[in-house]
Short mmCIF file of C-alpha atoms in Angstrom, two decimals:
data_model
loop_
_atom_site.label_atom_id
_atom_site.label_comp_id
_atom_site.label_asym_id
_atom_site.label_seq_id
_atom_site.Cartn_x
_atom_site.Cartn_y
_atom_site.Cartn_z
CA MET A 178 -0.16 -0.12 -0.01
CA VAL A 179 2.73 2.17 1.00
CA LYS A 180 5.05 2.04 -2.27
CA ARG A 181 1.32 2.19 -4.61
CA SER A 182 1.12 5.47 -3.33
CA ALA A 183 4.74 6.75 -3.71
CA GLN A 184 4.24 5.48 -7.38
CA MET A 185 0.88 7.64 -7.55
CA ALA A 186 2.91 10.59 -5.51
CA ILE A 187 5.93 10.47 -8.01
CA LYS A 188 4.44 9.73 -10.82
CA PRO A 189 5.63 12.53 -13.94
CA PRO A 190 4.24 14.76 -16.29
CA ARG A 191 3.36 13.59 -19.57
CA ASP A 192 5.38 14.68 -22.39
CA PRO A 193 4.11 16.85 -24.95
CA GLN A 194 6.01 15.30 -27.86
CA ASP A 195 5.39 11.62 -26.76
CA VAL A 196 2.77 10.96 -29.24
CA GLY A 197 3.17 6.85 -29.77
CA TYR A 198 2.46 5.24 -32.64
CA THR A 199 -1.10 6.49 -33.33
CA TRP A 200 -0.61 9.59 -34.98
CA PRO A 201 2.00 7.53 -37.52
CA THR A 202 -0.38 5.01 -38.11
CA VAL A 203 -3.44 7.41 -39.28
CA LEU A 204 -1.01 9.21 -41.23
CA ALA A 205 0.05 6.08 -43.12
CA VAL A 206 -3.51 5.01 -43.74
CA ALA A 207 -4.47 8.04 -45.35
CA VAL A 208 -0.84 8.14 -47.55
CA HIS A 209 -1.92 4.59 -48.74
CA LEU A 210 -5.42 5.64 -49.37
CA LEU A 211 -4.27 8.75 -51.68
CA VAL A 212 -2.15 6.40 -53.42
CA VAL A 213 -5.80 4.29 -54.37
CA LEU A 214 -7.41 7.68 -55.06
CA PHE A 215 -4.49 8.87 -57.28
CA SER A 216 -4.45 5.65 -59.97
CA LEU A 217 -7.94 5.80 -60.31
CA VAL A 218 -8.03 9.32 -61.62
CA SER A 219 -9.42 10.28 -65.30
CA LEU A 220 -9.85 13.33 -67.04
CA PRO A 221 -13.73 14.08 -68.40
CA SER A 222 -14.44 13.48 -71.90
CA SER A 223 -15.88 16.34 -74.05
CA THR A 224 -15.96 17.49 -77.87
CA ALA A 225 -14.73 21.21 -76.93
CA GLU A 226 -11.15 22.27 -76.74
CA PRO A 227 -9.95 22.27 -73.38
CA ASP A 228 -8.92 25.81 -72.05
CA SER A 229 -5.41 26.30 -71.99
CA SER A 230 -5.62 28.74 -68.47
CA SER A 231 -8.18 26.52 -66.53
CA ILE A 232 -7.12 24.43 -64.05
CA VAL A 233 -7.27 20.60 -65.40
CA GLN A 234 -10.43 19.03 -64.12
CA ALA A 235 -9.90 15.61 -63.59
CA THR A 236 -12.48 12.31 -62.21
CA PHE A 237 -12.15 9.17 -60.85
CA VAL A 238 -12.06 6.12 -63.92
CA SER A 239 -11.51 2.21 -63.43
CA THR A 240 -7.83 1.13 -64.29
CA GLU A 241 -9.39 -0.99 -66.56
CA THR A 242 -11.26 2.09 -68.62
CA PHE A 243 -7.75 3.80 -68.66
CA THR A 244 -6.20 0.93 -70.31
CA ASP A 245 -9.16 0.68 -72.65
CA GLN A 246 -8.86 4.28 -74.05
CA ALA A 247 -5.22 3.65 -74.67
CA GLN A 248 -4.93 0.70 -76.64
CA GLN A 249 -7.86 2.02 -78.41
CA THR A 250 -5.29 4.71 -79.47
CA THR A 251 -2.40 2.94 -80.46
CA ASP A 252 -4.82 0.19 -82.53
CA GLN A 253 -6.29 3.58 -84.25
CA GLN A 254 -2.62 4.74 -85.22
CA ALA A 255 -1.82 1.88 -86.55
CA ALA A 256 -4.50 1.78 -88.80
CA LEU A 257 -3.55 4.95 -89.90
CA ASN A 258 -0.24 4.29 -90.31
CA SER A 259 -1.19 1.02 -92.37
CA SER A 260 -3.43 3.37 -94.33
CA THR A 261 -0.88 4.78 -95.52
CA ASP A 262 1.52 2.12 -96.72
CA PRO A 263 0.72 1.57 -100.68
CA ASP A 264 1.93 -1.52 -100.59
CA GLU A 265 -0.76 -3.45 -99.07
CA ALA A 266 -3.75 -1.79 -99.16
CA GLU A 267 -5.39 0.94 -101.29
CA PRO A 268 -4.95 4.27 -100.12
CA ALA A 269 -7.84 5.32 -97.64
CA PRO A 270 -9.84 8.54 -97.86
CA GLU A 271 -8.34 11.40 -95.94
CA PRO A 272 -10.51 11.52 -92.35
CA ASP A 273 -12.79 15.10 -92.11
CA ALA A 274 -12.23 17.23 -89.54
CA SER A 275 -14.50 15.83 -86.97
CA GLU A 276 -12.57 12.68 -87.13
CA GLN A 277 -9.26 14.39 -86.67
CA GLU A 278 -10.72 15.98 -83.51
CA ALA A 279 -12.04 13.63 -81.73
CA LEU A 280 -8.70 11.35 -82.38
CA GLN A 281 -6.57 15.01 -81.40
CA GLN A 282 -9.07 15.15 -78.07
CA GLN A 283 -8.53 11.29 -76.98
CA ALA A 284 -4.45 11.46 -77.66
CA ASP A 285 -5.11 15.14 -74.86
CA GLU A 286 -6.65 13.11 -72.87
CA ALA A 287 -4.56 9.98 -72.95
CA ALA A 288 -1.39 12.64 -72.62
CA ALA A 289 -3.29 14.84 -69.23
CA ARG A 290 -4.37 10.67 -67.71
CA GLU A 291 -0.36 9.98 -67.45
CA GLU A 292 0.91 13.66 -66.24
CA ALA A 293 -2.04 12.82 -63.37
CA GLN A 294 -0.71 9.21 -62.64
CA ALA A 295 2.90 10.40 -62.79
CA ARG A 296 1.90 13.42 -59.99
CA ALA A 297 -0.03 10.77 -58.02
CA GLU A 298 2.81 8.80 -57.82
CA GLU A 299 5.25 11.59 -56.95
CA GLN A 300 3.08 12.55 -53.93
CA ALA A 301 2.88 8.73 -52.62
CA ARG A 302 6.13 8.73 -52.59
CA GLU A 303 6.46 11.93 -50.82
CA LEU A 304 3.83 10.87 -48.53
CA GLN A 305 5.41 7.64 -47.90
CA GLU A 306 8.92 9.75 -46.74
CA ALA A 307 6.68 11.62 -44.55
CA GLN A 308 5.77 8.48 -43.17
CA ALA A 309 9.06 7.75 -42.71
CA GLN A 310 10.38 10.59 -40.95
CA ALA A 311 7.17 10.25 -39.10
CA GLU A 312 7.71 7.39 -37.99
CA ALA A 313 11.46 7.60 -37.02
CA GLU A 314 10.26 10.58 -34.75
CA ALA A 315 7.95 9.02 -32.97
CA GLN A 316 10.96 6.18 -32.22
CA ARG A 317 12.79 8.72 -30.97
CA ARG A 318 10.28 10.27 -28.75
CA GLU A 319 9.38 6.74 -27.46
CA GLU A 320 12.96 5.85 -26.74
CA GLU A 321 14.09 9.61 -24.88
CA ALA A 322 10.15 8.76 -22.98
CA GLN A 323 11.70 4.86 -21.92
CA ARG A 324 14.55 6.69 -20.92
CA LEU A 325 13.24 9.09 -18.97
CA ALA A 326 10.62 6.90 -17.57
CA GLU A 327 13.07 4.37 -16.69
CA GLN A 328 15.07 7.44 -14.79
CA GLN A 329 11.98 8.45 -12.91
CA GLU A 330 11.34 4.69 -11.49
CA VAL A 331 15.29 5.17 -10.18
CA ALA A 332 14.08 7.62 -8.28
CA ALA A 333 11.05 6.61 -7.04
CA GLN A 334 12.62 3.11 -6.23
CA ALA A 335 14.82 5.25 -3.99
CA ARG A 336 11.89 7.54 -2.37
CA GLU A 337 10.19 4.57 -1.87
CA GLU A 338 13.22 2.79 -0.12
CA ALA A 339 13.61 5.93 2.13
CA GLN A 340 9.78 5.88 2.89
CA ARG A 341 10.00 2.40 3.68
CA GLU A 342 13.09 2.77 6.18
CA ALA A 343 10.98 5.41 7.87
CA GLU A 344 7.42 3.78 8.03
CA ALA A 345 9.91 1.03 9.21
CA GLU A 346 11.87 3.28 11.87
CA ALA A 347 8.60 4.51 12.92
CA GLN A 348 6.46 1.22 13.01
CA ARG A 349 9.15 0.29 15.46
CA GLN A 350 9.18 3.17 17.49
CA ARG A 351 5.22 2.62 17.76
CA GLU A 352 5.80 -0.55 18.85
CA ALA A 353 7.94 0.04 21.33
CA GLU A 354 5.51 2.72 22.64
CA ALA A 355 2.70 0.29 22.68
CA GLU A 356 4.78 -2.35 24.57
CA ALA A 357 5.30 0.50 27.47
CA GLN A 358 1.88 0.91 27.23
CA ARG A 359 0.66 -2.25 27.66
CA GLN A 360 3.09 -2.75 30.49
CA ARG A 361 1.48 0.07 32.14
CA GLU A 362 -1.54 -1.09 31.56
CA ALA A 363 -0.95 -5.01 32.71
CA GLU A 364 0.45 -3.32 36.21
CA ALA A 365 -2.43 -1.29 36.50
CA GLU A 366 -4.64 -4.15 35.71
CA ALA A 367 -3.02 -6.34 38.38
CA GLN A 368 -3.59 -3.91 40.72
CA ARG A 369 -6.91 -3.93 40.03
CA GLN A 370 -7.35 -7.50 40.79
CA ARG A 371 -5.47 -7.14 43.75
CA GLU A 372 -7.54 -4.35 45.09
CA ALA A 373 -10.88 -6.36 43.42
CA GLU A 374 -9.63 -9.91 45.51
CA ALA A 375 -9.31 -8.24 48.50
CA GLU A 376 -12.62 -6.58 48.64
CA ALA A 377 -13.79 -9.64 47.58
CA GLN A 378 -12.22 -11.55 50.28
CA ARG A 379 -13.78 -9.02 52.60
CA GLN A 380 -17.12 -9.12 51.06
CA ARG A 381 -17.08 -13.49 51.61
CA GLU A 382 -16.17 -13.45 55.17
CA ALA A 383 -18.74 -10.33 56.44
CA GLU A 384 -21.56 -12.86 54.09
CA ALA A 385 -20.00 -15.39 55.99
CA GLU A 386 -20.49 -13.83 59.34
CA ALA A 387 -24.25 -13.10 57.97
CA GLN A 388 -25.02 -16.43 57.15
CA ARG A 389 -23.65 -17.39 60.53
CA GLN A 390 -25.98 -15.75 62.06
CA ARG A 391 -28.83 -16.10 60.00
CA GLU A 392 -28.41 -19.97 60.51
CA ALA A 393 -28.17 -19.27 64.24
CA GLU A 394 -31.61 -17.59 63.99
CA ALA A 395 -32.79 -19.64 61.74
CA GLU A 396 -31.94 -22.58 63.84
CA ALA A 397 -33.64 -21.41 66.83
CA GLN A 398 -36.54 -20.15 65.06
CA ARG A 399 -37.03 -23.87 63.80
CA GLN A 400 -36.59 -25.28 67.35
CA ARG A 401 -39.39 -22.99 68.90
CA GLU A 402 -41.65 -23.31 65.97
CA ALA A 403 -40.85 -26.94 66.50
CA GLU A 404 -42.20 -26.87 70.29
CA ALA A 405 -45.00 -25.18 69.02
CA GLU A 406 -46.11 -27.72 66.11
CA ALA A 407 -44.99 -30.90 68.61
CA GLN A 408 -47.69 -29.28 71.10
CA ARG A 409 -49.99 -29.02 68.06
CA GLN A 410 -49.74 -31.81 66.96
CA ARG A 411 -50.44 -33.37 70.69
CA GLU A 412 -53.35 -31.52 70.84
CA ALA A 413 -54.40 -32.14 67.37
CA GLU A 414 -54.36 -36.00 68.05
CA ALA A 415 -55.87 -35.73 71.43
CA GLU A 416 -58.96 -34.02 69.51
CA ALA A 417 -58.55 -36.35 66.77
CA GLN A 418 -59.39 -39.04 69.37
CA ARG A 419 -61.95 -37.72 71.01
CA GLN A 420 -63.65 -37.36 67.28
CA ARG A 421 -62.42 -41.27 66.07
CA GLU A 422 -64.01 -42.27 69.56
CA ALA A 423 -67.58 -39.94 68.51
CA GLU A 424 -67.35 -40.97 64.93
CA ALA A 425 -66.66 -44.64 65.97
CA GLU A 426 -70.14 -44.72 68.10
CA ALA A 427 -71.61 -42.17 65.28
CA GLN A 428 -70.95 -45.17 62.76
CA ARG A 429 -72.14 -48.15 65.06
CA GLN A 430 -75.30 -46.80 65.19
CA ARG A 431 -75.71 -45.84 61.43
CA GLU A 432 -74.27 -49.44 61.00
CA ALA A 433 -77.15 -50.83 62.97
CA GLU A 434 -80.05 -48.70 61.25
CA ALA A 435 -78.76 -49.95 57.92
CA GLU A 436 -78.41 -53.30 58.67
CA ALA A 437 -82.09 -52.69 60.13
CA GLN A 438 -83.12 -50.75 56.52
CA ARG A 439 -81.09 -53.80 54.15
CA GLN A 440 -83.29 -56.58 56.14
CA ARG A 441 -86.88 -54.86 55.83
CA GLU A 442 -85.92 -54.19 52.17
CA ALA A 443 -84.65 -58.06 51.71
CA GLU A 444 -87.83 -59.00 52.75
CA ALA A 445 -89.89 -56.76 50.72
CA ALA A 446 -87.74 -57.74 47.11
CA MET A 447 -88.08 -61.46 48.06
CA GLN A 448 -91.80 -60.85 48.24
CA ARG A 449 -91.40 -58.87 44.97
CA GLN A 450 -89.47 -61.42 43.73
CA LEU A 451 -91.94 -64.05 44.44
CA GLU A 452 -94.68 -62.02 43.47
CA GLY A 453 -92.81 -61.29 39.57
CA GLU A 454 -92.16 -65.09 39.81
CA ALA A 455 -95.13 -65.92 39.73
CA GLN A 456 -96.45 -63.30 37.22
CA ALA A 457 -93.73 -64.35 35.07
CA ALA A 458 -94.67 -67.79 34.91
CA ALA A 459 -98.38 -66.96 33.99
CA ASN A 460 -97.84 -64.69 31.38
CA ALA A 461 -95.14 -67.30 29.96
CA GLN A 462 -97.57 -70.24 30.55
CA GLN A 463 -100.48 -67.76 28.57
CA ALA A 464 -97.43 -67.27 25.91
CA GLN A 465 -96.72 -70.51 25.45
CA GLN A 466 -100.70 -71.36 25.16
CA ALA A 467 -101.25 -69.15 22.94
CA ALA A 468 -98.35 -69.63 20.76
CA ASN A 469 -99.29 -73.11 20.85
CA GLY A 470 -102.43 -72.18 19.77
CA PHE A 471 -101.17 -70.14 16.55
CA ILE A 472 -98.98 -72.69 15.85
CA ASN A 473 -101.25 -75.34 15.81
CA ILE A 474 -104.32 -73.15 13.11
CA VAL A 475 -101.36 -72.57 11.09
CA ARG A 476 -99.99 -76.27 11.22
CA ARG A 477 -104.03 -77.31 10.62
CA ALA A 478 -104.42 -74.18 7.30
CA VAL A 479 -101.18 -75.78 5.87
CA GLU A 480 -101.82 -79.71 6.10
CA GLN A 481 -105.11 -78.77 4.54
CA ALA A 482 -103.22 -76.72 1.46
CA TRP A 483 -100.66 -79.28 1.14
CA LEU A 484 -100.81 -81.38 -2.28
CA ILE A 485 -97.95 -84.36 -1.51
CA PRO A 486 -96.19 -84.88 -4.58
CA ALA A 487 -96.90 -89.15 -5.83
CA GLY A 488 -94.27 -90.98 -5.15
CA ALA A 489 -93.19 -88.97 -2.39
CA SER A 490 -91.74 -91.45 0.65
CA ASP A 491 -92.75 -91.70 4.48
CA ALA A 492 -89.09 -91.21 4.73
CA MET A 493 -88.59 -87.81 2.99
CA SER A 494 -88.96 -84.67 5.01
CA ALA A 495 -88.16 -81.18 4.28
CA THR A 496 -88.26 -77.73 6.94
CA ILE A 497 -89.10 -74.32 5.18
CA GLN A 498 -88.75 -71.49 7.11
CA VAL A 499 -91.93 -68.53 7.37
CA ARG A 500 -91.54 -64.97 7.38
CA LEU A 501 -94.85 -63.03 8.65
CA GLY A 502 -95.62 -59.90 8.48
CA PRO A 503 -97.75 -57.85 10.77
CA SER A 504 -100.67 -59.02 9.17
CA GLY A 505 -99.93 -62.35 9.26
CA GLU A 506 -99.48 -62.40 5.31
CA VAL A 507 -95.83 -64.73 4.10
CA LEU A 508 -93.24 -62.38 3.48
CA LEU A 509 -90.66 -65.30 2.55
CA THR A 510 -90.65 -68.69 2.80
CA THR A 511 -86.70 -70.17 2.40
CA ILE A 512 -85.99 -74.25 2.24
CA ALA A 513 -83.76 -74.55 5.49
CA THR A 514 -83.69 -77.88 5.38
CA SER A 515 -84.13 -79.83 1.58
CA SER A 516 -85.68 -82.98 1.37
CA GLY A 517 -82.98 -83.45 -1.32
CA ASP A 518 -86.27 -84.31 -4.04
CA SER A 519 -87.20 -80.13 -5.50
CA ALA A 520 -90.58 -81.17 -6.22
CA PHE A 521 -91.43 -82.16 -2.81
CA ASP A 522 -89.43 -78.51 -1.91
CA ARG A 523 -91.66 -76.84 -4.03
CA SER A 524 -94.72 -78.23 -2.85
CA ALA A 525 -94.29 -77.74 1.13
CA MET A 526 -93.53 -74.24 0.08
CA GLN A 527 -96.47 -73.67 -1.94
CA ALA A 528 -98.72 -75.08 0.70
CA VAL A 529 -97.45 -72.81 2.95
CA GLU A 530 -98.45 -69.89 0.78
CA HIS A 531 -101.88 -70.89 -0.34
CA ALA A 532 -102.43 -71.57 3.66
CA ALA A 533 -101.83 -67.59 4.48
CA PRO A 534 -102.45 -65.15 4.97
CA PHE A 535 -102.62 -66.19 8.86
CA SER A 536 -104.88 -63.31 10.38
CA GLU A 537 -105.45 -65.16 13.85
CA LEU A 538 -101.45 -63.80 14.25
CA ARG A 539 -102.77 -60.08 15.29
CA ASP A 540 -105.02 -61.14 17.59
CA LEU A 541 -101.74 -62.21 19.29
CA PRO A 542 -100.23 -59.42 22.16
CA ALA A 543 -97.39 -57.61 20.21
CA GLU A 544 -94.65 -59.35 22.02
CA GLN A 545 -95.93 -62.46 21.31
CA GLN A 546 -96.50 -61.65 17.74
CA ARG A 547 -92.73 -59.88 17.40
CA ASN A 548 -91.59 -63.72 18.61
CA LEU A 549 -94.05 -65.95 15.97
CA ARG A 550 -93.21 -63.34 12.77
CA GLN A 551 -90.47 -65.73 12.04
CA PHE A 552 -90.45 -69.79 12.36
CA ASN A 553 -89.96 -73.14 10.96
CA LEU A 554 -92.59 -76.15 9.43
CA ARG A 555 -91.14 -79.84 9.37
CA PHE A 556 -93.26 -81.74 6.00
CA THR A 557 -93.40 -85.44 6.24
CA PRO A 558 -95.91 -87.14 4.30
CA GLY A 559 -99.22 -87.24 6.11
CA ASP A 560 -97.70 -85.38 9.28
CA VAL A 561 -96.70 -81.26 9.68
CA ARG A 562 -94.54 -80.14 12.52
#
């Protein structure tokens, strides 16, 4: 960081003559462009005689056009020469004034183009020489700037080295001062720590003494409270003993009364149970009689409606499950146990369906109706059970 600061501080001013390669390069490009432009210059064609006192007017034409016009002029001159030879051809007629004027115009244009090209080449050589001089001057300036930069670099390094030494010395002084300051602070800190430790020791001793006093007072308070608590416990135990004895006597009385009540309630319950059992037996007997009566009614009706198939043996048997509706109508008949003969089973189911409805079901109590709405009938030839 110090080195960069020194270099920035001693940076030399730019030499006004140090132009580098920028302008020589631009000059060289301009020279080449001029060479190309002059190589393409030609005079405009005109039928009128050019004014000898005016500046030659030039226009851009291609090299191919210039060559073709020169070739045409040469061919025309050769044709004129060949026409004057009496041995090879007959004498040609003398050209008129317009043709001679055109030939003269072409010759003048060719001469003007040659002169313009010569001037362009001369200017190109001058530009090349100027470019070479500019490049040499730029090279000289660059070498001079390099030499000056090297001198400045040496001077900057010397100044930088002196500055580094000065900074190193200043750094050593700062470090020595910092070390002395650290030692003073360390001594002061050690003194503070010793004083703080002494103060802490005094506080600990004072707190320990206060703690001993508090513990002594607390111990005395605990003893007083323990004695008072022991007295309260003794009194409470005596009171509790009196209450327990009183409660025991009251409990014995309540138990005696409860036992007498239980005996009375047991006797009453026994009486109610005996009466309930008698009523239940009577109700059960009555329900069984009603159920037997309804089943007998169904059996007789089914026996009358059953058409036993021919060929059914006495050993055949089928059990049909019957489900009735609230009014005694048949809701469903299913085969609970098949006889093995489908015709026999079907005749039993048809007998139940033909004997229905069993309206006697509505005459029974509701509880018995629910119990008798589903039952089984076993069919054997000559008997329905």
